[in-house]
mmCIF file of C-alpha atoms in Angstrom:
data_model
loop_
_atom_site.group_PDB
_atom_site.id
_atom_site.type_symbol
_atom_site.label_atom_id
_atom_site.label_comp_id
_atom_site.label_asym_id
_atom_site.label_seq_id
_atom_site.Cartn_x
_atom_site.Cartn_y
_atom_site.Cartn_z
ATOM 1 C CA MET A 13 3.105 21.791 29.787
ATOM 2 C CA TYR A 14 6.625 19.866 28.359
ATOM 3 C CA SER A 15 7.876 20.223 32.047
ATOM 4 C CA LEU A 16 5.404 17.807 34.421
ATOM 5 C CA SER A 17 4.880 15.971 31.171
ATOM 6 C CA SER A 18 5.604 12.298 30.722
ATOM 7 C CA GLN A 19 7.679 12.886 27.918
ATOM 8 C CA LYS A 20 10.367 14.911 30.001
ATOM 9 C CA LYS A 21 10.044 12.256 32.883
ATOM 10 C CA PHE A 22 10.065 9.167 30.864
ATOM 11 C CA TRP A 23 10.831 9.605 27.219
ATOM 12 C CA THR A 24 13.917 12.122 27.517
ATOM 13 C CA PHE A 25 17.503 11.619 27.859
ATOM 14 C CA LYS A 26 20.271 12.596 29.150
ATOM 15 C CA THR A 27 23.315 10.885 26.430
ATOM 16 C CA GLU A 28 23.399 9.225 22.927
ATOM 17 C CA GLN A 29 25.746 6.931 24.810
ATOM 18 C CA GLU A 30 21.993 6.031 27.015
ATOM 19 C CA LEU A 31 19.623 5.387 24.565
ATOM 20 C CA ALA A 32 22.502 3.213 22.707
ATOM 21 C CA ASP A 33 22.735 1.358 25.571
ATOM 22 C CA LEU A 34 19.358 0.786 25.527
ATOM 23 C CA ARG A 35 19.158 -0.785 22.354
ATOM 24 C CA VAL A 36 21.849 -2.952 22.492
ATOM 25 C CA LYS A 37 20.392 -4.351 25.471
ATOM 26 C CA GLN A 38 17.065 -5.317 23.236
ATOM 27 C CA ASN A 39 19.676 -6.809 20.969
ATOM 28 C CA ILE A 40 21.441 -8.864 23.278
ATOM 29 C CA ARG A 41 18.251 -10.167 24.678
ATOM 30 C CA PHE A 42 16.779 -10.930 22.091
ATOM 31 C CA ILE A 43 19.869 -13.393 20.901
ATOM 32 C CA THR A 44 19.878 -14.654 23.638
ATOM 33 C CA LYS A 45 16.552 -15.791 23.904
ATOM 34 C CA HIS A 46 16.635 -16.998 19.871
ATOM 35 C CA GLY A 47 20.124 -17.933 20.053
ATOM 36 C CA VAL A 48 20.193 -20.785 22.207
ATOM 37 C CA GLY A 49 22.494 -23.417 21.595
ATOM 38 C CA MET A 50 24.134 -21.415 18.577
ATOM 39 C CA THR A 51 28.193 -20.695 19.019
ATOM 40 C CA ASP A 52 29.389 -17.151 18.730
ATOM 41 C CA GLU A 53 30.218 -17.176 15.533
ATOM 42 C CA GLN A 54 27.011 -18.509 14.429
ATOM 43 C CA LYS A 55 24.917 -15.886 15.865
ATOM 44 C CA GLN A 56 26.919 -13.184 14.684
ATOM 45 C CA ALA A 57 26.517 -14.584 11.292
ATOM 46 C CA HIS A 58 22.528 -15.195 11.864
ATOM 47 C CA PHE A 59 21.523 -12.595 13.886
ATOM 48 C CA LEU A 60 21.929 -8.632 13.148
ATOM 49 C CA SER A 61 24.126 -6.786 15.858
ATOM 50 C CA ALA A 62 22.961 -3.298 17.533
ATOM 51 C CA ASP A 63 24.857 -1.683 14.677
ATOM 52 C CA GLU A 64 23.077 -3.283 12.247
ATOM 53 C CA GLU A 65 19.664 -2.863 13.660
ATOM 54 C CA ARG A 66 20.594 0.581 14.097
ATOM 55 C CA LEU A 67 21.608 1.479 10.672
ATOM 56 C CA LEU A 68 18.022 -0.639 9.237
ATOM 57 C CA LEU A 69 15.871 1.502 11.664
ATOM 58 C CA LYS A 70 17.235 5.037 9.841
ATOM 59 C CA GLN A 71 16.482 3.400 6.907
ATOM 60 C CA TYR A 72 13.085 3.149 7.659
ATOM 61 C CA GLU A 73 12.925 6.041 9.217
ATOM 62 C CA LEU A 74 13.150 7.639 5.747
ATOM 63 C CA GLN A 75 10.347 5.604 4.816
ATOM 64 C CA LEU A 76 8.668 7.087 7.379
ATOM 65 C CA LYS A 77 9.258 10.490 5.917
ATOM 66 C CA GLU A 78 8.616 9.904 3.057
ATOM 67 C CA PHE A 79 5.083 7.899 4.018
ATOM 68 C CA CYS A 80 3.690 10.998 5.860
ATOM 69 C CA LYS A 81 5.035 12.881 2.776
ATOM 70 C CA ARG A 82 2.920 11.209 0.220
ATOM 71 C CA PHE A 83 -0.363 10.976 1.994
ATOM 72 C CA GLU A 84 -3.536 11.901 1.622
ATOM 73 C CA PRO A 85 -5.117 14.060 2.616
ATOM 74 C CA PRO A 86 -1.983 16.152 3.814
ATOM 75 C CA MET A 87 -0.799 14.863 6.930
ATOM 76 C CA PRO A 88 -0.260 17.790 9.509
ATOM 77 C CA LYS A 89 3.217 18.048 10.801
ATOM 78 C CA TYR A 90 2.609 17.185 14.658
ATOM 79 C CA VAL A 91 1.117 14.203 13.373
ATOM 80 C CA VAL A 92 4.509 13.524 11.575
ATOM 81 C CA GLY A 93 6.658 13.756 14.690
ATOM 82 C CA THR A 94 4.219 11.835 16.556
ATOM 83 C CA ALA A 95 4.360 9.176 14.932
ATOM 84 C CA PHE A 96 8.259 10.154 14.878
ATOM 85 C CA HIS A 97 8.583 9.634 18.624
ATOM 86 C CA TYR A 98 6.729 6.586 18.686
ATOM 87 C CA PHE A 99 8.524 4.381 16.115
ATOM 88 C CA LYS A 100 11.796 5.711 18.291
ATOM 89 C CA ARG A 101 10.729 4.893 21.504
ATOM 90 C CA PHE A 102 9.146 1.656 20.783
ATOM 91 C CA TYR A 103 12.725 0.242 19.681
ATOM 92 C CA LEU A 104 14.395 1.079 23.031
ATOM 93 C CA ASN A 105 11.640 -1.096 24.329
ATOM 94 C CA ASN A 106 12.277 -3.909 21.396
ATOM 95 C CA SER A 107 14.739 -4.935 18.466
ATOM 96 C CA SER A 108 13.615 -4.968 15.318
ATOM 97 C CA MET A 109 14.306 -8.651 14.553
ATOM 98 C CA ASP A 110 11.651 -9.760 17.308
ATOM 99 C CA TYR A 111 8.894 -6.807 15.156
ATOM 100 C CA HIS A 112 9.953 -5.819 11.818
ATOM 101 C CA PRO A 113 9.625 -2.072 11.745
ATOM 102 C CA LYS A 114 7.861 -1.954 8.333
ATOM 103 C CA GLU A 115 5.163 -3.459 10.411
ATOM 104 C CA ILE A 116 5.159 -0.970 13.374
ATOM 105 C CA LEU A 117 6.052 2.080 11.121
ATOM 106 C CA ALA A 118 2.125 2.013 9.744
ATOM 107 C CA THR A 119 0.677 1.234 13.487
ATOM 108 C CA CYS A 120 3.295 4.287 14.320
ATOM 109 C CA VAL A 121 1.103 6.518 12.278
ATOM 110 C CA TYR A 122 -1.935 5.708 12.284
ATOM 111 C CA LEU A 123 -1.647 5.914 16.416
ATOM 112 C CA ALA A 124 -0.546 9.151 15.389
ATOM 113 C CA CYS A 125 -3.679 10.070 13.730
ATOM 114 C CA LYS A 126 -6.037 9.202 16.602
ATOM 115 C CA VAL A 127 -3.823 10.924 19.043
ATOM 116 C CA GLU A 128 -3.951 14.009 17.402
ATOM 117 C CA GLU A 129 -7.100 13.337 16.060
ATOM 118 C CA PHE A 130 -6.247 13.819 12.570
ATOM 119 C CA ASN A 131 -9.213 12.229 11.407
ATOM 120 C CA VAL A 132 -8.855 9.609 8.538
ATOM 121 C CA SER A 133 -10.639 5.948 8.886
ATOM 122 C CA ILE A 134 -8.730 2.919 8.591
ATOM 123 C CA ALA A 135 -9.608 2.108 4.928
ATOM 124 C CA GLN A 136 -8.875 5.729 3.965
ATOM 125 C CA PHE A 137 -5.519 5.123 5.679
ATOM 126 C CA VAL A 138 -4.296 1.382 4.560
ATOM 127 C CA ALA A 139 -5.581 4.038 1.028
ATOM 128 C CA ASN A 140 -1.957 5.049 1.005
ATOM 129 C CA ILE A 141 -0.692 1.400 1.339
ATOM 130 C CA LYS A 142 0.584 -0.207 -1.403
ATOM 131 C CA GLY A 143 0.126 -3.963 -1.936
ATOM 132 C CA ASP A 144 -2.876 -6.210 -0.090
ATOM 133 C CA ARG A 145 -4.897 -3.533 2.169
ATOM 134 C CA SER A 146 -6.787 -5.915 3.574
ATOM 135 C CA LYS A 147 -3.012 -7.714 5.195
ATOM 136 C CA ALA A 148 -1.624 -4.056 6.105
ATOM 137 C CA MET A 149 -5.153 -3.088 7.473
ATOM 138 C CA ASP A 150 -5.107 -6.097 10.005
ATOM 139 C CA ILE A 151 -0.994 -5.906 10.846
ATOM 140 C CA ILE A 152 -2.229 -2.808 11.732
ATOM 141 C CA LEU A 153 -5.183 -2.865 14.010
ATOM 142 C CA SER A 154 -3.226 -6.261 15.470
ATOM 143 C CA ASN A 155 -0.268 -4.218 16.038
ATOM 144 C CA GLU A 156 -1.814 -1.034 17.887
ATOM 145 C CA LEU A 157 -2.599 -2.255 20.986
ATOM 146 C CA LEU A 158 1.208 -3.768 21.663
ATOM 147 C CA LEU A 159 2.243 -0.588 20.321
ATOM 148 C CA MET A 160 0.213 1.681 22.804
ATOM 149 C CA GLN A 161 1.387 -1.495 25.904
ATOM 150 C CA GLU A 162 5.151 -0.960 24.844
ATOM 151 C CA LEU A 163 4.902 3.605 25.023
ATOM 152 C CA ASN A 164 3.200 2.574 28.771
ATOM 153 C CA TYR A 165 -0.048 4.538 27.638
ATOM 154 C CA TYR A 166 2.353 7.604 27.415
ATOM 155 C CA LEU A 167 0.741 9.029 24.231
ATOM 156 C CA THR A 168 1.040 12.923 24.020
ATOM 157 C CA ILE A 169 4.316 13.867 22.607
ATOM 158 C CA HIS A 170 5.087 17.646 22.610
ATOM 159 C CA ASN A 171 6.224 18.777 19.524
ATOM 160 C CA PRO A 172 8.516 21.604 18.312
ATOM 161 C CA MET A 173 5.879 23.150 15.848
ATOM 162 C CA ARG A 174 3.699 25.460 19.127
ATOM 163 C CA PRO A 175 7.358 26.948 20.652
ATOM 164 C CA ILE A 176 8.460 27.830 16.741
ATOM 165 C CA GLU A 177 4.750 29.523 16.178
ATOM 166 C CA GLY A 178 5.464 31.226 18.816
ATOM 167 C CA PHE A 179 9.070 32.548 18.267
ATOM 168 C CA LEU A 180 7.559 33.801 15.352
ATOM 169 C CA ILE A 181 5.598 35.830 16.991
ATOM 170 C CA ASP A 182 7.791 36.983 19.456
ATOM 171 C CA ILE A 183 11.071 37.670 16.578
ATOM 172 C CA LYS A 184 8.039 39.892 15.058
ATOM 173 C CA THR A 185 7.373 42.020 18.086
ATOM 174 C CA ARG A 186 10.980 42.418 19.977
ATOM 175 C CA CYS A 187 13.117 42.518 16.571
ATOM 176 C CA ASN A 188 13.650 44.086 13.640
ATOM 177 C CA MET A 189 14.060 41.710 11.070
ATOM 178 C CA SER A 190 11.649 41.873 7.929
ATOM 179 C CA ASN A 191 9.788 39.294 7.162
ATOM 180 C CA PRO A 192 10.609 36.663 9.721
ATOM 181 C CA ASP A 193 8.136 34.386 8.342
ATOM 182 C CA ARG A 194 10.566 33.841 5.266
ATOM 183 C CA LEU A 195 12.420 31.809 8.034
ATOM 184 C CA ARG A 196 9.985 28.667 7.965
ATOM 185 C CA PRO A 197 11.307 26.901 4.745
ATOM 186 C CA GLY A 198 14.404 26.607 6.629
ATOM 187 C CA ILE A 199 12.831 25.969 9.605
ATOM 188 C CA GLU A 200 10.847 23.353 8.377
ATOM 189 C CA ASP A 201 13.819 21.418 6.851
ATOM 190 C CA PHE A 202 15.250 21.786 9.662
ATOM 191 C CA ILE A 203 12.811 20.416 11.637
ATOM 192 C CA ASP A 204 12.599 17.298 9.196
ATOM 193 C CA LYS A 205 15.848 16.138 9.439
ATOM 194 C CA THR A 206 15.470 15.844 13.504
ATOM 195 C CA PHE A 207 13.513 13.301 13.074
ATOM 196 C CA LEU A 208 16.430 11.346 11.497
ATOM 197 C CA THR A 209 18.368 11.739 14.172
ATOM 198 C CA ASP A 210 18.109 11.008 17.886
ATOM 199 C CA ALA A 211 17.429 15.203 19.282
ATOM 200 C CA PRO A 212 13.299 14.427 20.223
ATOM 201 C CA LEU A 213 14.769 11.896 22.655
ATOM 202 C CA MET A 214 16.888 14.443 24.347
ATOM 203 C CA TYR A 215 15.769 17.773 23.588
ATOM 204 C CA ALA A 216 12.769 19.709 24.662
ATOM 205 C CA PRO A 217 10.689 21.357 21.747
ATOM 206 C CA SER A 218 11.754 24.191 22.654
ATOM 207 C CA GLN A 219 15.514 24.287 22.532
ATOM 208 C CA ILE A 220 14.751 21.908 19.139
ATOM 209 C CA ALA A 221 12.457 24.988 18.036
ATOM 210 C CA LEU A 222 14.881 27.264 19.027
ATOM 211 C CA ALA A 223 17.997 25.290 17.467
ATOM 212 C CA ALA A 224 15.892 25.300 14.213
ATOM 213 C CA VAL A 225 15.006 29.082 14.241
ATOM 214 C CA LEU A 226 18.817 29.721 14.635
ATOM 215 C CA HIS A 227 20.041 27.337 11.470
ATOM 216 C CA ALA A 228 16.912 29.011 8.857
ATOM 217 C CA ALA A 229 18.252 32.884 10.271
ATOM 218 C CA SER A 230 21.755 32.135 9.938
ATOM 219 C CA LYS A 231 20.454 31.033 5.944
ATOM 220 C CA GLU A 232 18.890 33.726 4.906
ATOM 221 C CA GLN A 233 21.902 35.882 6.752
ATOM 222 C CA GLU A 234 20.094 37.240 10.282
ATOM 223 C CA ASN A 235 22.038 36.907 13.054
ATOM 224 C CA LEU A 236 20.023 36.518 15.953
ATOM 225 C CA ASP A 237 22.109 36.483 18.803
ATOM 226 C CA SER A 238 21.139 39.393 20.642
ATOM 227 C CA TYR A 239 17.558 38.644 20.682
ATOM 228 C CA VAL A 240 18.676 35.513 22.502
ATOM 229 C CA THR A 241 20.714 37.097 25.039
ATOM 230 C CA GLU A 242 18.573 39.811 25.588
ATOM 231 C CA SER A 243 15.247 39.886 24.745
ATOM 232 C CA LEU A 244 14.570 36.138 25.981
ATOM 233 C CA PHE A 245 17.711 35.631 28.041
ATOM 234 C CA GLY A 246 18.284 38.659 29.334
ATOM 235 C CA SER A 247 16.554 38.558 32.941
ATOM 236 C CA ALA A 248 18.033 34.165 32.993
ATOM 237 C CA LYS A 249 22.084 34.609 32.258
ATOM 238 C CA ASP A 250 22.436 31.407 34.376
ATOM 239 C CA LYS A 251 20.203 29.329 31.786
ATOM 240 C CA LEU A 252 21.739 30.519 29.084
ATOM 241 C CA PRO A 253 24.580 28.275 28.560
ATOM 242 C CA VAL A 254 22.511 25.000 29.064
ATOM 243 C CA LEU A 255 20.268 26.476 25.915
ATOM 244 C CA ILE A 256 23.790 27.330 23.700
ATOM 245 C CA GLU A 257 24.684 23.702 24.670
ATOM 246 C CA ALA A 258 21.599 22.170 23.655
ATOM 247 C CA VAL A 259 20.942 24.236 20.838
ATOM 248 C CA ARG A 260 24.758 22.912 19.342
ATOM 249 C CA ARG A 261 24.349 19.716 19.899
ATOM 250 C CA VAL A 262 20.881 19.632 17.922
ATOM 251 C CA ARG A 263 22.668 21.228 15.061
ATOM 252 C CA SER A 264 25.227 19.263 15.125
ATOM 253 C CA MET A 265 23.069 16.108 15.228
ATOM 254 C CA VAL A 266 21.784 17.545 12.346
ATOM 255 C CA ARG A 267 24.426 18.061 10.276
ATOM 256 C CA THR A 268 26.276 14.692 10.721
ATOM 257 C CA ILE A 269 23.215 12.731 9.186
ATOM 258 C CA GLU A 270 24.196 9.650 7.253
ATOM 259 C CA LEU A 271 22.113 8.077 5.079
ATOM 260 C CA PRO A 272 22.502 4.211 5.137
ATOM 261 C CA PRO A 273 23.831 2.640 2.257
ATOM 262 C CA LYS A 274 21.510 1.309 -0.454
ATOM 263 C CA ASP A 275 23.708 -1.906 -1.079
ATOM 264 C CA ARG A 276 24.499 -2.588 2.723
ATOM 265 C CA VAL A 277 20.446 -2.548 3.297
ATOM 266 C CA ARG A 278 19.233 -4.520 0.837
ATOM 267 C CA PHE A 279 21.449 -7.104 2.752
ATOM 268 C CA LEU A 280 20.598 -6.791 5.591
ATOM 269 C CA GLU A 281 16.568 -6.618 4.600
ATOM 270 C CA LYS A 282 17.885 -10.316 3.728
ATOM 271 C CA LYS A 283 19.410 -11.303 6.892
ATOM 272 C CA LEU A 284 16.329 -9.893 9.003
ATOM 273 C CA GLU A 285 14.217 -11.568 6.923
ATOM 274 C CA LYS A 286 16.256 -14.586 7.359
ATOM 275 C CA CYS A 287 16.381 -14.108 11.737
ATOM 276 C CA ARG A 288 13.047 -12.396 12.558
ATOM 277 C CA ASN A 289 10.806 -13.853 15.286
ATOM 278 C CA GLN A 290 8.528 -15.874 12.991
ATOM 279 C CA GLU A 291 5.851 -16.196 15.839
ATOM 280 C CA ASN A 292 5.380 -12.174 14.905
ATOM 281 C CA ASN A 293 5.539 -12.775 11.430
ATOM 282 C CA PRO A 294 2.348 -12.768 10.196
ATOM 283 C CA ASP A 295 3.697 -14.402 6.413
ATOM 284 C CA SER A 296 4.397 -17.250 9.049
ATOM 285 C CA GLN A 297 2.167 -20.286 9.719
ATOM 286 C CA ILE A 298 3.013 -19.695 13.591
ATOM 287 C CA TYR A 299 1.632 -16.530 13.361
ATOM 288 C CA LYS A 300 -1.617 -18.042 11.380
ATOM 289 C CA GLN A 301 -2.247 -20.269 13.976
ATOM 290 C CA ARG A 302 -1.480 -18.431 16.887
ATOM 291 C CA MET A 303 -3.936 -16.162 15.213
ATOM 292 C CA LYS A 304 -6.142 -18.475 14.315
ATOM 293 C CA LYS A 305 -6.352 -20.282 18.148
ATOM 294 C CA MET A 306 -6.796 -16.399 19.304
ATOM 295 C CA TYR A 307 -9.684 -15.760 17.251
ATOM 296 C CA GLU A 308 -11.142 -19.314 18.121
ATOM 297 C CA ASP A 309 -10.476 -18.187 21.175
ATOM 298 C CA GLU A 310 -12.572 -15.167 20.904
ATOM 299 C CA ASP A 311 -15.421 -17.000 19.443
ATOM 300 C CA ASP A 312 -15.839 -18.954 22.017
ATOM 301 C CA LEU A 313 -16.217 -16.547 24.825
ATOM 302 C CA ASP A 314 -18.563 -14.851 22.096
ATOM 303 C CA VAL A 315 -20.667 -18.886 22.295
ATOM 304 C CA MET A 316 -20.867 -18.441 26.006
ATOM 305 C CA GLY A 317 -21.814 -14.940 26.528
ATOM 306 C CA SER A 318 -25.013 -15.091 24.622
ATOM 307 C CA SER A 319 -25.667 -18.712 26.169
ATOM 308 C CA TYR A 320 -25.209 -17.156 29.412
ATOM 309 C CA HIS A 321 -27.878 -13.839 27.987
ATOM 310 C CA MET A 322 -29.794 -16.303 26.752
ATOM 311 C CA ASN A 323 -30.256 -18.326 29.965
ATOM 312 C CA VAL A 324 -31.471 -15.573 31.526
ATOM 313 C CA SER A 325 -33.889 -14.273 29.253
ATOM 314 C CA ASP A 326 -35.373 -17.765 29.779
ATOM 315 C CA ALA A 327 -35.645 -17.523 33.199
ATOM 316 C CA SER A 328 -37.078 -14.176 32.851
ATOM 317 C CA LEU A 329 -39.716 -15.212 30.587
ATOM 318 C CA ASP A 330 -40.391 -18.430 33.224
ATOM 319 C CA VAL A 331 -41.432 -16.295 35.753
ATOM 320 C CA SER A 332 -43.437 -13.862 33.859
ATOM 321 C CA GLN A 333 -45.476 -16.586 32.262
ATOM 322 C CA LEU A 334 -45.470 -18.421 36.112
ATOM 323 C CA ASN A 335 -46.487 -14.715 37.224
ATOM 324 C CA THR A 336 -49.372 -14.416 34.421
ATOM 325 C CA THR A 337 -51.308 -18.020 34.924
ATOM 326 C CA ASN A 338 -50.452 -18.383 38.632
ATOM 327 C CA PRO A 339 -51.828 -14.983 39.881
ATOM 328 C CA ALA A 340 -51.479 -16.476 43.842
ATOM 329 C CA ASN A 341 -47.261 -15.923 43.429
ATOM 330 C CA MET A 342 -47.703 -12.658 43.081
ATOM 331 C CA THR A 343 -46.257 -10.350 45.896
ATOM 332 C CA ILE A 344 -49.030 -7.342 46.967
ATOM 333 C CA ASP A 345 -47.629 -7.311 50.850
#
């Protein structure tokens, strides 16, 4: 249940300002750490501002949406929703200058596939990625544990898809609307757009679902006001104002989505390449050296483990031989 979930307890926020403050905090933390010795003017010229990070992340949310849309085999909508949740949560705790969004994006989708039991192998997954697929596989697998850690291992996501189905069944039962299934295209389009807003981080899945249903109904020239006030909340009128405000805010967020200007995005992409943390850049020498050292340490541990098992095996062999050649050592009491 959402009301008892980690999503509600740890990952649902009251205001957009609260989310903005978290993002600004991560931006300042990165610049403070990596801008030592720089003047304020140099920092401003070299690093992304919090607003610039936000604009760039919006562009990558669009890419996430398109990647999932083109994915083969076709990806269920709840997997897409889970991937968006992971992506949004990750960048509440991290700066895009620390971890490049194009790398975290793919990891979010891959982890969502696993958690939601949409069974695709890593080979099938990277087949959907253009370019060096072997490199993409390494990046995804090396970032998977990092992503889970940054999510505090709260991986269960409550998406609005199930409440939507509940509303449609209820409308068929308690409304006079003809063919409520004709609302589905409008609902799906609305849900797709909510992924590009902060609504998933602020509102319950049932609130987002109801906003989608009411939006689709209005597009079909249908009025569901009486259904909401009488059928849904006839015995709980006190909760109606909160619900109405939530639905209004979600619909407003969707209505005011602004797509990032392409020329601005290109400029910020170039700026990001210059200011990103090279320790987390798979193309940098410092990253390659760090990974090489990590693999060498793992090999050393493997050798030590093999040596330990060999010694134990040899010791057992010696005892066996001793007992065979010298029966007097056997205990028969």
